[in-house]
Amino acid sequence: MILLIGIFALLVPYVAADTPANCSYEEIVGEWTFSVSGGGGDNTLNCSSPGPVTYSVTVNLLYPDVAVDTVTGHKGFWTIIYNQGFEVVLNNKKYFAFSKYTQDGEKVTSICDETLPGWVHNTVGSDWACYVGQKMNKKSLPTKPQKEQMYQTDHDMIKKINAAQNSWVAGDYPEFDKMTMEQMIKKSGGRKSRVAVRPKPALATPNLKSTVANLPSHFDWRDIDGDNYVSPVRDQAACGSCYSFASMAMIEARLRIASNNTLQVVLSPQNTVSCSEYAQGCEGGFPYLIAGKYAEDFGLIEESCYPYEGKDTACKKTSCKRYYATDYKYVGGYYGACNEELMMIQLVKNGPIAVGFEVLGDFMQYKGGIYHHTGISNKFSPFEMTNHAVLVVGYGQDDKSGEKYWIVKNSWSTTWGEKGYFRIRRGTDEVAIESMALESFPIYP
């Protein structure tokens, strides 16, 4: 994930990590200056008030994933992290920061040519410092939050969905009508996990297609020769913590696979909700920063050590053992390089994959079948599109219709969907599910 540094002499004031920033690839690509302060710290370093600038580096971020030190010519890697920030790996260091924004009441302005104070450390994680970045000649983009209202099921919409197609079945969830729109938005990802502009799946090469042709037609990590490598379905409730549940579920499954099912831990989503500065608590976040960066920098702990509360709480110190992950990346190598074929290969080869997808109003009423967006919306509760994180555990094809699908683990309890799971159309990037997939490899504690 890459690192950028610059000639920017004054460090910006710290803003809390609940970021409504909304920045695209086009706004991030280009030449940056990052100003680094301090050094010699560890992962407890507080970057809320960076000190004097110790050195600066100028880096050019090239589309889609190459970073170049403009002084030495050294090349590295970078990736945007949805619309929230970016990470750079260059000159044996990793830099990560959220994009900057300002907020005046309900008015939010994304400042995509600057970052909030972020963290930089060497690739082995032993030498930490703070930094901020600045890019020249970019304009700020305003974003507008919506007002809160009660969610209301549209029973007429359910009838229309079921009449319009026979691929999946819509139904009523009475518990949803007890929630506000804000709670429902959190349940489906949170405002701070929205993706304004998503990439399209990369084209599959003939070699990829040939490899996929040799894969089984149906694959499910819940039943590999009778063994289940997927941890139980859980319930995130009204907290926008799906990014943490999907991250924990992926690492849990990967640990089961790596240990031949002898290590069946249940990891703590609350720990990352409460303690990770790489996410926004119950307002949202992204698996890349949790199953990848946070798991590598800080490690994950078990649920029994830090039980789930489903709300924002102060971080509590623990002495529990930690599980780490490494070699994290988007499927395909960088954000925007994923496609159906790569997902299938990585799923079979390495295990379940955390993905993001766009939650639209009709998805909330899913009861079973192979989901695709119908275009039918809830007239009572206009739903705001969010980015929901889930875990792909397998794939298949319907025997009668021939429709291809992914098998996906959700975090809305076993009473939702197909006992907590859903199937979704495969091969068409349905609601962006083939655009935003993550790979991460776990390490024992």
Short mmCIF file of C-alpha atoms in Angstrom, two decimals:
data_model
loop_
_atom_site.label_atom_id
_atom_site.label_comp_id
_atom_site.label_asym_id
_atom_site.label_seq_id
_atom_site.Cartn_x
_atom_site.Cartn_y
_atom_site.Cartn_z
CA MET A 1 0.00 0.00 0.00
CA ILE A 2 2.23 2.86 -0.60
CA LEU A 3 3.79 5.70 0.98
CA LEU A 4 3.96 9.28 -0.02
CA ILE A 5 5.85 12.13 1.45
CA GLY A 6 6.41 15.78 0.71
CA ILE A 7 7.50 19.33 1.13
CA PHE A 8 4.43 20.29 3.14
CA ALA A 9 5.86 22.13 6.13
CA LEU A 10 2.85 22.64 8.38
CA LEU A 11 0.97 19.65 9.78
CA VAL A 12 -2.81 19.83 9.70
CA PRO A 13 -4.81 19.44 12.90
CA TYR A 14 -6.10 15.97 13.66
CA VAL A 15 -9.75 15.14 12.99
CA ALA A 16 -11.48 12.11 14.53
CA ALA A 17 -11.54 8.97 12.42
CA ASP A 18 -15.25 8.92 11.55
CA THR A 19 -14.54 10.03 8.01
CA PRO A 20 -17.26 11.10 5.57
CA ALA A 21 -14.54 11.89 3.04
CA ASN A 22 -15.42 10.89 -0.51
CA CYS A 23 -12.42 10.79 -2.87
CA SER A 24 -12.02 8.96 -6.17
CA TYR A 25 -9.05 7.45 -8.03
CA GLU A 26 -8.92 10.47 -10.32
CA GLU A 27 -8.61 12.82 -7.35
CA ILE A 28 -5.82 10.83 -5.69
CA VAL A 29 -3.64 9.99 -8.71
CA GLY A 30 -0.77 12.45 -9.19
CA GLU A 31 2.20 13.94 -7.39
CA TRP A 32 2.08 14.17 -3.60
CA THR A 33 4.25 15.61 -0.88
CA PHE A 34 4.24 13.82 2.47
CA SER A 35 5.69 15.39 5.60
CA VAL A 36 6.89 12.93 8.25
CA SER A 37 7.29 13.77 11.93
CA GLY A 38 9.07 11.80 14.63
CA GLY A 39 10.26 8.22 14.32
CA GLY A 40 11.31 5.35 16.53
CA GLY A 41 7.80 4.77 17.92
CA ASP A 42 5.73 1.59 18.06
CA ASN A 43 2.12 0.79 17.23
CA THR A 44 0.89 2.70 20.28
CA LEU A 45 1.99 5.96 18.64
CA ASN A 46 -0.63 8.72 18.85
CA CYS A 47 -0.66 10.78 15.66
CA SER A 48 -3.48 13.12 16.70
CA SER A 49 -0.92 15.93 17.17
CA PRO A 50 2.11 15.29 14.92
CA GLY A 51 5.27 17.08 15.93
CA PRO A 52 7.76 19.05 13.81
CA VAL A 53 8.53 17.72 10.33
CA THR A 54 11.63 15.50 10.31
CA TYR A 55 11.80 14.86 6.59
CA SER A 56 9.73 15.07 3.42
CA VAL A 57 9.41 12.89 0.36
CA THR A 58 7.71 13.58 -2.97
CA VAL A 59 5.94 10.66 -4.61
CA ASN A 60 4.04 10.30 -7.85
CA LEU A 61 1.03 7.98 -7.70
CA LEU A 62 0.40 6.47 -11.11
CA TYR A 63 -2.79 4.67 -12.15
CA PRO A 64 -3.56 2.00 -11.15
CA ASP A 65 -0.99 0.87 -8.56
CA VAL A 66 2.55 2.21 -9.13
CA ALA A 67 4.19 4.72 -6.79
CA VAL A 68 7.42 6.43 -7.79
CA ASP A 69 9.84 8.31 -5.53
CA THR A 70 10.42 11.36 -7.70
CA VAL A 71 13.91 11.96 -6.28
CA THR A 72 15.43 8.47 -6.43
CA GLY A 73 13.20 6.96 -9.11
CA HIS A 74 12.47 3.96 -6.86
CA LYS A 75 9.15 2.30 -7.59
CA GLY A 76 6.65 0.86 -5.14
CA PHE A 77 2.98 -0.04 -4.82
CA TRP A 78 -0.14 1.87 -3.84
CA THR A 79 -3.88 1.35 -3.69
CA ILE A 80 -6.84 3.56 -2.94
CA ILE A 81 -8.99 2.16 -0.12
CA TYR A 82 -12.50 2.61 -1.47
CA ASN A 83 -13.18 6.36 -1.23
CA GLN A 84 -11.68 6.89 2.23
CA GLY A 85 -7.91 7.11 1.87
CA PHE A 86 -4.94 5.22 0.45
CA GLU A 87 -1.92 3.16 1.41
CA VAL A 88 1.54 3.16 -0.15
CA VAL A 89 4.47 0.75 0.13
CA LEU A 90 7.70 2.36 -1.01
CA ASN A 91 11.35 2.34 0.06
CA ASN A 92 10.64 -0.44 2.62
CA LYS A 93 7.98 1.64 4.39
CA LYS A 94 4.19 1.59 4.57
CA TYR A 95 2.13 4.77 4.72
CA PHE A 96 -1.59 5.00 5.39
CA ALA A 97 -3.88 7.98 5.96
CA PHE A 98 -7.53 8.90 5.52
CA SER A 99 -8.41 11.71 3.15
CA LYS A 100 -9.09 15.05 4.81
CA TYR A 101 -12.51 16.67 5.21
CA THR A 102 -14.14 19.55 7.02
CA GLN A 103 -17.57 19.59 8.62
CA ASP A 104 -19.80 22.48 9.57
CA GLY A 105 -23.04 21.12 10.97
CA GLU A 106 -24.54 19.02 8.20
CA LYS A 107 -22.24 20.43 5.52
CA VAL A 108 -19.30 18.16 4.75
CA THR A 109 -16.50 19.06 2.36
CA SER A 110 -14.08 16.38 1.15
CA ILE A 111 -10.54 17.71 0.74
CA CYS A 112 -9.05 15.11 -1.56
CA ASP A 113 -5.75 16.89 -2.09
CA GLU A 114 -4.78 16.50 1.59
CA THR A 115 -4.78 13.72 4.17
CA LEU A 116 -5.57 13.62 7.84
CA PRO A 117 -2.57 12.78 10.03
CA GLY A 118 -1.65 9.17 9.27
CA TRP A 119 0.85 6.50 10.24
CA VAL A 120 4.07 5.35 8.59
CA HIS A 121 6.22 2.42 9.66
CA ASN A 122 8.84 0.15 8.17
CA THR A 123 7.60 -3.05 6.57
CA VAL A 124 8.40 -5.11 9.67
CA GLY A 125 6.39 -2.73 11.86
CA SER A 126 9.16 -1.81 14.31
CA ASP A 127 9.67 1.91 13.61
CA TRP A 128 6.56 4.13 13.59
CA ALA A 129 6.13 7.83 12.79
CA CYS A 130 3.32 10.22 11.82
CA TYR A 131 2.81 11.99 8.52
CA VAL A 132 0.44 14.14 6.48
CA GLY A 133 0.19 14.48 2.72
CA GLN A 134 -0.68 17.21 0.29
CA LYS A 135 -1.35 17.19 -3.43
CA MET A 136 -1.39 20.26 -5.64
CA ASN A 137 -4.14 21.70 -7.87
CA LYS A 138 -7.17 19.73 -6.69
CA LYS A 139 -10.63 20.96 -5.78
CA SER A 140 -12.74 20.04 -2.77
CA LEU A 141 -15.98 18.15 -3.27
CA PRO A 142 -18.99 18.72 -0.99
CA THR A 143 -21.12 15.84 0.28
CA LYS A 144 -24.55 16.04 1.87
CA PRO A 145 -25.73 13.76 4.67
CA GLN A 146 -29.39 12.78 4.78
CA LYS A 147 -31.86 13.38 7.58
CA GLU A 148 -32.89 10.55 9.86
CA GLN A 149 -36.31 8.86 9.58
CA MET A 150 -37.94 5.59 10.61
CA TYR A 151 -37.53 2.62 8.29
CA GLN A 152 -40.83 1.29 6.97
CA THR A 153 -41.32 -1.91 5.02
CA ASP A 154 -43.10 -1.41 1.72
CA HIS A 155 -45.31 -4.49 1.32
CA ASP A 156 -46.36 -3.34 -2.13
CA MET A 157 -42.68 -3.37 -3.12
CA ILE A 158 -42.36 -6.97 -1.90
CA LYS A 159 -45.31 -7.99 -4.09
CA LYS A 160 -43.80 -6.20 -7.09
CA ILE A 161 -40.41 -7.86 -6.58
CA ASN A 162 -41.93 -11.35 -6.44
CA ALA A 163 -44.16 -10.64 -9.47
CA ALA A 164 -41.34 -9.20 -11.56
CA GLN A 165 -38.95 -12.17 -11.42
CA ASN A 166 -38.58 -15.73 -10.11
CA SER A 167 -34.86 -15.82 -9.32
CA TRP A 168 -35.30 -14.86 -5.67
CA VAL A 169 -38.00 -14.34 -3.08
CA ALA A 170 -38.67 -11.15 -1.14
CA GLY A 171 -40.38 -11.10 2.24
CA ASP A 172 -41.08 -9.12 5.37
CA TYR A 173 -38.77 -8.71 8.38
CA PRO A 174 -40.95 -7.12 11.12
CA GLU A 175 -37.88 -6.33 13.23
CA PHE A 176 -36.72 -3.86 10.57
CA ASP A 177 -39.75 -1.63 11.15
CA LYS A 178 -38.55 -1.04 14.70
CA MET A 179 -35.35 0.55 13.43
CA THR A 180 -34.59 4.06 12.23
CA MET A 181 -33.25 4.68 8.74
CA GLU A 182 -29.93 5.59 10.33
CA GLN A 183 -29.82 2.20 12.11
CA MET A 184 -30.67 0.41 8.86
CA ILE A 185 -27.95 2.32 7.04
CA LYS A 186 -25.48 1.27 9.73
CA LYS A 187 -26.69 -2.32 9.48
CA SER A 188 -25.94 -2.33 5.78
CA GLY A 189 -22.49 -0.80 6.03
CA GLY A 190 -22.72 2.70 7.49
CA ARG A 191 -22.44 6.14 5.91
CA LYS A 192 -18.67 6.17 6.28
CA SER A 193 -18.26 3.09 4.07
CA ARG A 194 -19.96 4.48 1.01
CA VAL A 195 -18.16 4.19 -2.32
CA ALA A 196 -19.01 7.02 -4.69
CA VAL A 197 -17.32 5.58 -7.77
CA ARG A 198 -16.50 1.90 -7.94
CA PRO A 199 -14.20 0.19 -10.45
CA LYS A 200 -15.41 -2.28 -13.04
CA PRO A 201 -14.08 -5.85 -12.95
CA ALA A 202 -10.83 -6.34 -14.84
CA LEU A 203 -10.93 -8.30 -18.08
CA ALA A 204 -10.09 -11.98 -17.71
CA THR A 205 -7.10 -13.24 -19.67
CA PRO A 206 -7.27 -16.48 -21.70
CA ASN A 207 -4.98 -18.07 -19.10
CA LEU A 208 -7.40 -17.17 -16.30
CA LYS A 209 -10.34 -18.57 -18.23
CA SER A 210 -8.43 -21.78 -18.85
CA THR A 211 -7.62 -22.13 -15.14
CA VAL A 212 -11.27 -21.54 -14.14
CA ALA A 213 -12.43 -24.15 -16.66
CA ASN A 214 -10.61 -26.76 -14.56
CA LEU A 215 -12.25 -25.71 -11.26
CA PRO A 216 -15.24 -27.65 -9.88
CA SER A 217 -18.66 -26.39 -11.01
CA HIS A 218 -19.78 -26.10 -7.39
CA PHE A 219 -17.61 -25.25 -4.39
CA ASP A 220 -18.54 -24.49 -0.78
CA TRP A 221 -16.15 -24.16 2.18
CA ARG A 222 -19.00 -25.26 4.47
CA ASP A 223 -18.78 -28.74 2.99
CA ILE A 224 -15.37 -29.94 1.88
CA ASP A 225 -15.53 -33.72 2.04
CA GLY A 226 -17.97 -33.34 4.92
CA ASP A 227 -15.94 -30.75 6.85
CA ASN A 228 -17.09 -27.18 7.53
CA TYR A 229 -14.35 -24.52 7.57
CA VAL A 230 -16.66 -21.53 8.09
CA SER A 231 -17.43 -20.12 11.55
CA PRO A 232 -21.08 -19.61 12.67
CA VAL A 233 -23.24 -16.74 11.41
CA ARG A 234 -23.45 -13.81 13.85
CA ASP A 235 -25.54 -10.64 14.23
CA GLN A 236 -23.99 -7.18 14.01
CA ALA A 237 -27.30 -5.57 15.14
CA ALA A 238 -27.69 -1.82 14.47
CA CYS A 239 -23.96 -1.04 14.49
CA GLY A 240 -22.20 -0.41 11.17
CA SER A 241 -19.62 -3.07 11.97
CA CYS A 242 -20.08 -5.37 8.97
CA TYR A 243 -16.51 -4.56 7.90
CA SER A 244 -15.27 -6.05 11.19
CA PHE A 245 -17.57 -9.10 11.08
CA ALA A 246 -16.54 -9.88 7.50
CA SER A 247 -12.88 -9.44 8.45
CA MET A 248 -13.13 -11.68 11.51
CA ALA A 249 -15.08 -14.28 9.52
CA MET A 250 -12.41 -14.40 6.81
CA ILE A 251 -9.52 -14.79 9.25
CA GLU A 252 -11.49 -17.36 11.28
CA ALA A 253 -12.06 -19.44 8.14
CA ARG A 254 -8.47 -19.07 6.94
CA LEU A 255 -7.18 -20.21 10.35
CA ARG A 256 -9.46 -23.24 10.24
CA ILE A 257 -8.17 -24.13 6.77
CA ALA A 258 -4.51 -23.57 7.67
CA SER A 259 -4.84 -25.71 10.81
CA ASN A 260 -6.96 -28.45 9.20
CA ASN A 261 -9.86 -27.36 11.42
CA THR A 262 -7.94 -27.76 14.69
CA LEU A 263 -7.95 -23.99 15.37
CA GLN A 264 -11.62 -22.95 15.50
CA VAL A 265 -11.42 -19.54 17.14
CA VAL A 266 -14.13 -16.86 17.15
CA LEU A 267 -12.52 -13.42 16.88
CA SER A 268 -13.73 -10.13 18.36
CA PRO A 269 -15.41 -7.56 16.06
CA GLN A 270 -15.90 -5.22 19.03
CA ASN A 271 -12.15 -4.89 19.57
CA THR A 272 -11.67 -3.35 16.14
CA VAL A 273 -14.88 -1.30 16.41
CA SER A 274 -13.66 0.23 19.69
CA CYS A 275 -9.90 0.28 19.21
CA SER A 276 -8.97 0.59 15.54
CA GLU A 277 -8.09 4.04 14.24
CA TYR A 278 -8.14 2.48 10.76
CA ALA A 279 -11.97 2.30 10.91
CA GLN A 280 -14.91 4.45 12.01
CA GLY A 281 -16.49 2.35 14.75
CA CYS A 282 -20.23 1.85 14.23
CA GLU A 283 -20.22 4.35 11.37
CA GLY A 284 -18.45 1.97 8.98
CA GLY A 285 -15.10 0.82 7.67
CA PHE A 286 -13.40 -1.47 5.18
CA PRO A 287 -12.05 -5.05 5.44
CA TYR A 288 -8.82 -4.05 3.69
CA LEU A 289 -7.88 -1.97 6.72
CA ILE A 290 -9.06 -4.52 9.32
CA ALA A 291 -8.46 -8.05 7.98
CA GLY A 292 -5.32 -6.69 6.35
CA LYS A 293 -3.60 -3.67 7.83
CA TYR A 294 -4.94 -3.77 11.41
CA ALA A 295 -4.46 -7.54 11.64
CA GLU A 296 -0.85 -7.14 10.54
CA ASP A 297 -0.02 -4.07 12.66
CA PHE A 298 -1.91 -4.89 15.87
CA GLY A 299 -3.34 -8.41 15.66
CA LEU A 300 -6.84 -9.70 16.40
CA ILE A 301 -8.15 -11.12 19.69
CA GLU A 302 -10.82 -13.66 20.56
CA GLU A 303 -14.47 -12.84 21.22
CA SER A 304 -14.28 -14.24 24.76
CA CYS A 305 -11.64 -11.61 25.56
CA TYR A 306 -13.57 -8.67 24.11
CA PRO A 307 -17.34 -9.49 23.77
CA TYR A 308 -19.48 -7.75 21.19
CA GLU A 309 -21.64 -4.85 22.40
CA GLY A 310 -22.90 -3.49 19.09
CA LYS A 311 -22.11 0.13 19.91
CA ASP A 312 -19.22 2.57 20.03
CA THR A 313 -17.28 2.18 23.27
CA ALA A 314 -13.95 3.37 24.61
CA CYS A 315 -11.04 1.06 23.83
CA LYS A 316 -10.11 -1.27 26.69
CA LYS A 317 -6.58 -2.57 27.13
CA THR A 318 -6.22 -6.36 27.13
CA SER A 319 -3.43 -8.87 27.53
CA CYS A 320 -5.09 -11.54 25.39
CA LYS A 321 -3.14 -13.44 22.76
CA ARG A 322 -3.35 -12.01 19.27
CA TYR A 323 -3.71 -13.53 15.82
CA TYR A 324 -1.99 -11.80 12.93
CA ALA A 325 -2.40 -11.66 9.16
CA THR A 326 0.02 -10.67 6.44
CA ASP A 327 0.38 -10.41 2.66
CA TYR A 328 -2.92 -8.56 2.42
CA LYS A 329 -4.11 -7.17 -0.90
CA TYR A 330 -7.15 -6.82 -3.09
CA VAL A 331 -7.82 -9.82 -5.31
CA GLY A 332 -5.85 -9.05 -8.45
CA GLY A 333 -3.28 -7.01 -6.53
CA TYR A 334 -4.90 -3.58 -6.21
CA TYR A 335 -8.32 -1.93 -5.96
CA GLY A 336 -9.97 -2.39 -9.33
CA ALA A 337 -8.05 -5.47 -10.54
CA CYS A 338 -10.59 -8.07 -9.41
CA ASN A 339 -12.96 -10.15 -11.51
CA GLU A 340 -15.08 -13.31 -11.29
CA GLU A 341 -12.31 -15.62 -12.46
CA LEU A 342 -9.72 -14.34 -9.97
CA MET A 343 -12.26 -14.57 -7.14
CA MET A 344 -13.05 -18.19 -8.00
CA ILE A 345 -9.36 -19.14 -8.16
CA GLN A 346 -8.46 -17.43 -4.89
CA LEU A 347 -11.57 -18.78 -3.16
CA VAL A 348 -10.73 -22.37 -4.02
CA LYS A 349 -6.99 -21.98 -3.48
CA ASN A 350 -6.87 -19.97 -0.25
CA GLY A 351 -10.28 -19.81 1.39
CA PRO A 352 -13.31 -17.51 1.90
CA ILE A 353 -12.94 -13.91 0.73
CA ALA A 354 -14.23 -10.69 2.32
CA VAL A 355 -15.99 -8.53 -0.25
CA GLY A 356 -17.94 -5.30 -0.41
CA PHE A 357 -21.09 -4.72 -2.42
CA GLU A 358 -23.73 -2.04 -2.89
CA VAL A 359 -26.79 -2.57 -0.71
CA LEU A 360 -29.93 -1.30 -2.43
CA GLY A 361 -33.45 -1.17 -0.99
CA ASP A 362 -34.75 -4.47 -2.38
CA PHE A 363 -31.87 -6.45 -0.82
CA MET A 364 -33.23 -5.73 2.66
CA GLN A 365 -36.26 -7.93 1.87
CA TYR A 366 -34.29 -10.94 0.55
CA LYS A 367 -35.62 -14.28 1.84
CA GLY A 368 -34.01 -16.79 -0.49
CA GLY A 369 -32.94 -17.62 -4.04
CA ILE A 370 -30.34 -15.97 -6.28
CA TYR A 371 -30.42 -12.24 -5.66
CA HIS A 372 -30.11 -9.58 -8.32
CA HIS A 373 -31.22 -5.96 -8.08
CA THR A 374 -34.75 -5.54 -9.44
CA GLY A 375 -34.80 -1.76 -9.67
CA ILE A 376 -37.89 -1.73 -7.43
CA SER A 377 -37.50 0.62 -4.47
CA ASN A 378 -39.24 1.24 -1.14
CA LYS A 379 -41.53 4.25 -1.59
CA PHE A 380 -41.88 4.71 2.20
CA SER A 381 -38.18 4.57 3.07
CA PRO A 382 -35.96 5.72 0.21
CA PHE A 383 -32.85 3.72 0.98
CA GLU A 384 -29.43 5.30 0.73
CA MET A 385 -26.93 3.10 -1.10
CA THR A 386 -24.18 1.85 1.20
CA ASN A 387 -21.22 -0.48 0.94
CA HIS A 388 -21.81 -3.66 2.92
CA ALA A 389 -19.03 -6.12 3.76
CA VAL A 390 -19.70 -9.86 3.71
CA LEU A 391 -17.86 -13.16 3.20
CA VAL A 392 -17.96 -15.20 -0.01
CA VAL A 393 -17.65 -18.88 0.97
CA GLY A 394 -18.47 -20.64 -2.29
CA TYR A 395 -20.09 -20.60 -5.71
CA GLY A 396 -22.43 -22.70 -7.81
CA GLN A 397 -24.94 -22.81 -10.65
CA ASP A 398 -28.67 -23.46 -10.53
CA ASP A 399 -29.48 -26.84 -12.09
CA LYS A 400 -32.75 -25.67 -13.69
CA SER A 401 -32.13 -22.08 -14.78
CA GLY A 402 -28.36 -22.33 -15.27
CA GLU A 403 -27.97 -19.08 -13.33
CA LYS A 404 -24.53 -18.78 -11.72
CA TYR A 405 -24.21 -17.54 -8.15
CA TRP A 406 -21.91 -16.79 -5.21
CA ILE A 407 -22.65 -18.24 -1.77
CA VAL A 408 -22.26 -15.45 0.79
CA LYS A 409 -22.22 -15.30 4.59
CA ASN A 410 -23.96 -12.23 6.04
CA SER A 411 -23.88 -10.85 9.60
CA TRP A 412 -27.61 -10.25 10.15
CA SER A 413 -28.27 -13.44 12.22
CA THR A 414 -29.51 -16.85 11.09
CA THR A 415 -33.11 -15.62 10.88
CA TRP A 416 -32.32 -13.54 7.78
CA GLY A 417 -32.08 -14.94 4.26
CA GLU A 418 -31.04 -18.57 3.85
CA LYS A 419 -30.14 -19.22 7.50
CA GLY A 420 -27.92 -16.16 7.54
CA TYR A 421 -26.53 -16.67 4.01
CA PHE A 422 -27.59 -15.44 0.61
CA ARG A 423 -26.86 -16.33 -2.98
CA ILE A 424 -26.20 -13.58 -5.50
CA ARG A 425 -25.84 -13.61 -9.28
CA ARG A 426 -22.26 -14.38 -10.39
CA GLY A 427 -20.39 -13.21 -13.47
CA THR A 428 -22.19 -9.88 -13.99
CA ASP A 429 -20.65 -7.88 -11.11
CA GLU A 430 -24.07 -7.73 -9.51
CA VAL A 431 -24.16 -4.65 -7.21
CA ALA A 432 -20.33 -4.55 -7.45
CA ILE A 433 -19.69 -7.84 -5.65
CA GLU A 434 -16.91 -8.76 -8.10
CA SER A 435 -15.19 -5.37 -7.87
CA MET A 436 -14.12 -5.19 -4.23
CA ALA A 437 -12.67 -8.47 -2.93
CA LEU A 438 -9.82 -8.82 -0.42
CA GLU A 439 -7.10 -11.40 0.14
CA SER A 440 -5.25 -11.81 3.45
CA PHE A 441 -3.22 -14.66 4.84
CA PRO A 442 -3.39 -15.49 8.57
CA ILE A 443 -0.57 -16.34 10.95
CA TYR A 444 -0.85 -18.31 14.16
CA PRO A 445 -0.74 -16.33 17.43
#
